[in-house]
Protein backbone atom coordinates (compact mmCIF):
# COMPACT_ATOMS: atom_id res chain seq x y z
CA UNK A 1 0.00 0.00 0.00
CA UNK A 2 1.35 3.41 -0.98
CA UNK A 3 1.85 5.92 1.82
CA UNK A 4 0.00 9.25 1.56
CA UNK A 5 2.05 12.36 0.73
CA UNK A 6 0.70 13.94 3.91
CA UNK A 7 -2.54 14.74 5.69
CA UNK A 8 -4.47 17.89 4.80
CA UNK A 9 -7.54 19.27 6.55
CA UNK A 10 -9.74 21.34 4.23
CA UNK A 11 -12.09 23.68 6.12
CA UNK A 12 -14.80 25.43 4.11
CA UNK A 13 -18.59 25.63 4.38
CA UNK A 14 -19.02 25.68 0.59
CA UNK A 15 -19.21 22.03 -0.56
CA UNK A 16 -18.07 22.85 -4.10
CA UNK A 17 -14.85 24.45 -2.81
CA UNK A 18 -14.25 21.60 -0.37
CA UNK A 19 -14.76 19.04 -3.14
CA UNK A 20 -12.52 20.88 -5.60
CA UNK A 21 -9.61 21.34 -3.18
CA UNK A 22 -9.99 17.82 -1.75
CA UNK A 23 -10.06 16.22 -5.19
CA UNK A 24 -7.01 18.13 -6.40
CA UNK A 25 -4.98 17.32 -3.28
CA UNK A 26 -6.20 13.72 -3.21
CA UNK A 27 -5.08 13.30 -6.81
CA UNK A 28 -1.60 14.39 -5.70
CA UNK A 29 -1.55 11.67 -3.06
CA UNK A 30 -2.59 13.56 0.06
CA UNK A 31 -4.91 12.05 2.64
CA UNK A 32 -7.82 14.47 3.10
CA UNK A 33 -10.22 15.28 5.91
CA UNK A 34 -12.82 18.02 5.71
CA UNK A 35 -14.76 20.24 8.08
CA UNK A 36 -17.55 22.73 7.36
CA UNK A 37 -17.43 24.65 10.65
CA UNK A 38 -14.78 26.10 12.90
CA UNK A 39 -15.65 23.81 15.79
CA UNK A 40 -15.48 20.75 13.53
CA UNK A 41 -12.09 21.97 12.30
CA UNK A 42 -10.73 22.15 15.84
CA UNK A 43 -11.99 18.61 16.52
CA UNK A 44 -10.47 17.32 13.26
CA UNK A 45 -7.08 18.86 14.04
CA UNK A 46 -7.06 16.98 17.34
CA UNK A 47 -8.02 13.61 15.84
CA UNK A 48 -6.71 13.68 12.24
CA UNK A 49 -3.44 15.47 13.08
CA UNK A 50 -3.00 17.15 9.69
CA UNK A 51 0.29 18.32 8.22
CA UNK A 52 -1.54 21.32 6.70
CA UNK A 53 -4.83 23.14 7.31
CA UNK A 54 -6.47 24.89 4.35
CA UNK A 55 -8.81 27.30 6.12
CA UNK A 56 -11.63 29.56 4.94
CA UNK A 57 -12.30 32.69 6.98
CA UNK A 58 -16.10 32.83 6.63
CA UNK A 59 -17.50 29.86 8.54
CA UNK A 60 -20.93 29.51 10.18
CA UNK A 61 -19.82 29.32 13.82
CA UNK A 62 -16.21 30.24 14.63
CA UNK A 63 -14.58 32.18 11.82
CA UNK A 64 -11.25 31.06 10.39
CA UNK A 65 -9.39 33.78 12.26
CA UNK A 66 -10.69 32.41 15.58
CA UNK A 67 -9.81 28.85 14.54
CA UNK A 68 -6.24 29.93 13.76
CA UNK A 69 -5.99 31.86 17.02
CA UNK A 70 -7.15 28.85 19.05
CA UNK A 71 -4.80 26.47 17.24
CA UNK A 72 -1.83 28.70 17.98
CA UNK A 73 -3.01 29.26 21.56
CA UNK A 74 -3.06 25.45 22.01
CA UNK A 75 0.54 25.38 20.79
CA UNK A 76 -0.25 23.61 17.52
CA UNK A 77 2.36 24.35 14.89
CA UNK A 78 0.52 22.92 11.89
CA UNK A 79 0.89 25.23 8.87
CA UNK A 80 -2.27 27.19 8.06
CA UNK A 81 -3.11 28.33 4.55
CA UNK A 82 -6.04 30.74 4.47
CA UNK A 83 -8.05 30.22 1.27
CA UNK A 84 -10.89 32.74 1.34
CA UNK A 85 -12.98 35.23 -0.61
CA UNK A 86 -12.02 37.97 1.86
CA UNK A 87 -9.20 39.75 0.09
CA UNK A 88 -8.90 43.07 1.95
CA UNK A 89 -5.41 43.96 3.09
CA UNK A 90 -6.62 44.17 6.70
CA UNK A 91 -7.88 40.57 6.50
CA UNK A 92 -4.58 39.34 5.08
CA UNK A 93 -2.63 41.11 7.82
CA UNK A 94 -4.97 39.76 10.50
CA UNK A 95 -4.72 36.19 9.19
CA UNK A 96 -0.94 36.26 9.07
CA UNK A 97 -0.69 37.99 12.45
CA UNK A 98 -2.87 35.30 14.05
CA UNK A 99 -0.46 32.61 12.87
CA UNK A 100 -1.42 31.87 9.29
CA UNK A 101 1.48 30.85 7.08
CA UNK A 102 -0.05 32.11 3.83
CA UNK A 103 -3.20 33.90 2.73
CA UNK A 104 -4.67 33.27 -0.72
CA UNK A 105 -7.80 34.96 -2.07
CA UNK A 106 -10.28 32.78 -3.94
CA UNK A 107 -10.72 33.90 -7.54
PDB file of C-alpha atoms in Angstrom:
ATOM      1  CA  UNK A   1       0.000   0.000   0.000  1.00  0.00           C
ATOM      2  CA  UNK A   2       1.353   3.410  -0.976  1.00  0.00           C
ATOM      3  CA  UNK A   3       1.849   5.920   1.818  1.00  0.00           C
ATOM      4  CA  UNK A   4       0.004   9.249   1.555  1.00  0.00           C
ATOM      5  CA  UNK A   5       2.051  12.356   0.729  1.00  0.00           C
ATOM      6  CA  UNK A   6       0.701  13.935   3.907  1.00  0.00           C
ATOM      7  CA  UNK A   7      -2.539  14.741   5.689  1.00  0.00           C
ATOM      8  CA  UNK A   8      -4.469  17.889   4.798  1.00  0.00           C
ATOM      9  CA  UNK A   9      -7.539  19.267   6.553  1.00  0.00           C
ATOM     10  CA  UNK A  10      -9.740  21.341   4.230  1.00  0.00           C
ATOM     11  CA  UNK A  11     -12.088  23.679   6.119  1.00  0.00           C
ATOM     12  CA  UNK A  12     -14.802  25.430   4.110  1.00  0.00           C
ATOM     13  CA  UNK A  13     -18.588  25.634   4.383  1.00  0.00           C
ATOM     14  CA  UNK A  14     -19.016  25.679   0.589  1.00  0.00           C
ATOM     15  CA  UNK A  15     -19.212  22.035  -0.560  1.00  0.00           C
ATOM     16  CA  UNK A  16     -18.066  22.848  -4.101  1.00  0.00           C
ATOM     17  CA  UNK A  17     -14.848  24.454  -2.810  1.00  0.00           C
ATOM     18  CA  UNK A  18     -14.251  21.604  -0.367  1.00  0.00           C
ATOM     19  CA  UNK A  19     -14.760  19.045  -3.143  1.00  0.00           C
ATOM     20  CA  UNK A  20     -12.516  20.878  -5.600  1.00  0.00           C
ATOM     21  CA  UNK A  21      -9.611  21.336  -3.181  1.00  0.00           C
ATOM     22  CA  UNK A  22      -9.993  17.822  -1.751  1.00  0.00           C
ATOM     23  CA  UNK A  23     -10.063  16.218  -5.192  1.00  0.00           C
ATOM     24  CA  UNK A  24      -7.006  18.133  -6.397  1.00  0.00           C
ATOM     25  CA  UNK A  25      -4.984  17.316  -3.284  1.00  0.00           C
ATOM     26  CA  UNK A  26      -6.202  13.721  -3.205  1.00  0.00           C
ATOM     27  CA  UNK A  27      -5.084  13.296  -6.808  1.00  0.00           C
ATOM     28  CA  UNK A  28      -1.599  14.392  -5.698  1.00  0.00           C
ATOM     29  CA  UNK A  29      -1.550  11.667  -3.059  1.00  0.00           C
ATOM     30  CA  UNK A  30      -2.595  13.558   0.058  1.00  0.00           C
ATOM     31  CA  UNK A  31      -4.915  12.049   2.645  1.00  0.00           C
ATOM     32  CA  UNK A  32      -7.816  14.472   3.096  1.00  0.00           C
ATOM     33  CA  UNK A  33     -10.221  15.277   5.907  1.00  0.00           C
ATOM     34  CA  UNK A  34     -12.825  18.016   5.712  1.00  0.00           C
ATOM     35  CA  UNK A  35     -14.760  20.242   8.080  1.00  0.00           C
ATOM     36  CA  UNK A  36     -17.549  22.727   7.363  1.00  0.00           C
ATOM     37  CA  UNK A  37     -17.431  24.648  10.650  1.00  0.00           C
ATOM     38  CA  UNK A  38     -14.782  26.102  12.899  1.00  0.00           C
ATOM     39  CA  UNK A  39     -15.654  23.811  15.789  1.00  0.00           C
ATOM     40  CA  UNK A  40     -15.482  20.755  13.534  1.00  0.00           C
ATOM     41  CA  UNK A  41     -12.093  21.973  12.295  1.00  0.00           C
ATOM     42  CA  UNK A  42     -10.727  22.146  15.840  1.00  0.00           C
ATOM     43  CA  UNK A  43     -11.985  18.607  16.518  1.00  0.00           C
ATOM     44  CA  UNK A  44     -10.470  17.321  13.257  1.00  0.00           C
ATOM     45  CA  UNK A  45      -7.082  18.860  14.045  1.00  0.00           C
ATOM     46  CA  UNK A  46      -7.059  16.977  17.340  1.00  0.00           C
ATOM     47  CA  UNK A  47      -8.024  13.607  15.836  1.00  0.00           C
ATOM     48  CA  UNK A  48      -6.711  13.679  12.237  1.00  0.00           C
ATOM     49  CA  UNK A  49      -3.438  15.466  13.084  1.00  0.00           C
ATOM     50  CA  UNK A  50      -2.995  17.148   9.685  1.00  0.00           C
ATOM     51  CA  UNK A  51       0.294  18.319   8.222  1.00  0.00           C
ATOM     52  CA  UNK A  52      -1.539  21.324   6.704  1.00  0.00           C
ATOM     53  CA  UNK A  53      -4.830  23.138   7.313  1.00  0.00           C
ATOM     54  CA  UNK A  54      -6.472  24.895   4.345  1.00  0.00           C
ATOM     55  CA  UNK A  55      -8.810  27.303   6.119  1.00  0.00           C
ATOM     56  CA  UNK A  56     -11.629  29.559   4.938  1.00  0.00           C
ATOM     57  CA  UNK A  57     -12.303  32.694   6.981  1.00  0.00           C
ATOM     58  CA  UNK A  58     -16.097  32.829   6.629  1.00  0.00           C
ATOM     59  CA  UNK A  59     -17.497  29.857   8.542  1.00  0.00           C
ATOM     60  CA  UNK A  60     -20.930  29.509  10.179  1.00  0.00           C
ATOM     61  CA  UNK A  61     -19.821  29.318  13.821  1.00  0.00           C
ATOM     62  CA  UNK A  62     -16.209  30.242  14.628  1.00  0.00           C
ATOM     63  CA  UNK A  63     -14.576  32.176  11.818  1.00  0.00           C
ATOM     64  CA  UNK A  64     -11.250  31.057  10.395  1.00  0.00           C
ATOM     65  CA  UNK A  65      -9.391  33.780  12.263  1.00  0.00           C
ATOM     66  CA  UNK A  66     -10.691  32.414  15.575  1.00  0.00           C
ATOM     67  CA  UNK A  67      -9.806  28.854  14.545  1.00  0.00           C
ATOM     68  CA  UNK A  68      -6.241  29.929  13.757  1.00  0.00           C
ATOM     69  CA  UNK A  69      -5.994  31.864  17.020  1.00  0.00           C
ATOM     70  CA  UNK A  70      -7.148  28.849  19.046  1.00  0.00           C
ATOM     71  CA  UNK A  71      -4.804  26.468  17.239  1.00  0.00           C
ATOM     72  CA  UNK A  72      -1.830  28.702  17.982  1.00  0.00           C
ATOM     73  CA  UNK A  73      -3.008  29.256  21.559  1.00  0.00           C
ATOM     74  CA  UNK A  74      -3.062  25.452  22.005  1.00  0.00           C
ATOM     75  CA  UNK A  75       0.537  25.376  20.787  1.00  0.00           C
ATOM     76  CA  UNK A  76      -0.253  23.612  17.522  1.00  0.00           C
ATOM     77  CA  UNK A  77       2.363  24.351  14.894  1.00  0.00           C
ATOM     78  CA  UNK A  78       0.517  22.920  11.889  1.00  0.00           C
ATOM     79  CA  UNK A  79       0.894  25.228   8.866  1.00  0.00           C
ATOM     80  CA  UNK A  80      -2.269  27.194   8.064  1.00  0.00           C
ATOM     81  CA  UNK A  81      -3.111  28.333   4.545  1.00  0.00           C
ATOM     82  CA  UNK A  82      -6.036  30.741   4.469  1.00  0.00           C
ATOM     83  CA  UNK A  83      -8.055  30.220   1.269  1.00  0.00           C
ATOM     84  CA  UNK A  84     -10.886  32.742   1.336  1.00  0.00           C
ATOM     85  CA  UNK A  85     -12.978  35.227  -0.613  1.00  0.00           C
ATOM     86  CA  UNK A  86     -12.017  37.973   1.859  1.00  0.00           C
ATOM     87  CA  UNK A  87      -9.197  39.750   0.089  1.00  0.00           C
ATOM     88  CA  UNK A  88      -8.904  43.066   1.950  1.00  0.00           C
ATOM     89  CA  UNK A  89      -5.406  43.955   3.086  1.00  0.00           C
ATOM     90  CA  UNK A  90      -6.615  44.168   6.699  1.00  0.00           C
ATOM     91  CA  UNK A  91      -7.884  40.574   6.502  1.00  0.00           C
ATOM     92  CA  UNK A  92      -4.576  39.343   5.081  1.00  0.00           C
ATOM     93  CA  UNK A  93      -2.628  41.109   7.819  1.00  0.00           C
ATOM     94  CA  UNK A  94      -4.966  39.759  10.496  1.00  0.00           C
ATOM     95  CA  UNK A  95      -4.723  36.194   9.189  1.00  0.00           C
ATOM     96  CA  UNK A  96      -0.944  36.259   9.074  1.00  0.00           C
ATOM     97  CA  UNK A  97      -0.693  37.989  12.453  1.00  0.00           C
ATOM     98  CA  UNK A  98      -2.867  35.301  14.051  1.00  0.00           C
ATOM     99  CA  UNK A  99      -0.459  32.613  12.872  1.00  0.00           C
ATOM    100  CA  UNK A 100      -1.424  31.869   9.291  1.00  0.00           C
ATOM    101  CA  UNK A 101       1.484  30.854   7.078  1.00  0.00           C
ATOM    102  CA  UNK A 102      -0.046  32.107   3.831  1.00  0.00           C
ATOM    103  CA  UNK A 103      -3.202  33.899   2.729  1.00  0.00           C
ATOM    104  CA  UNK A 104      -4.672  33.267  -0.724  1.00  0.00           C
ATOM    105  CA  UNK A 105      -7.804  34.961  -2.068  1.00  0.00           C
ATOM    106  CA  UNK A 106     -10.280  32.777  -3.943  1.00  0.00           C
ATOM    107  CA  UNK A 107     -10.720  33.899  -7.539  1.00  0.00           C
TER     108      UNK A 107
END
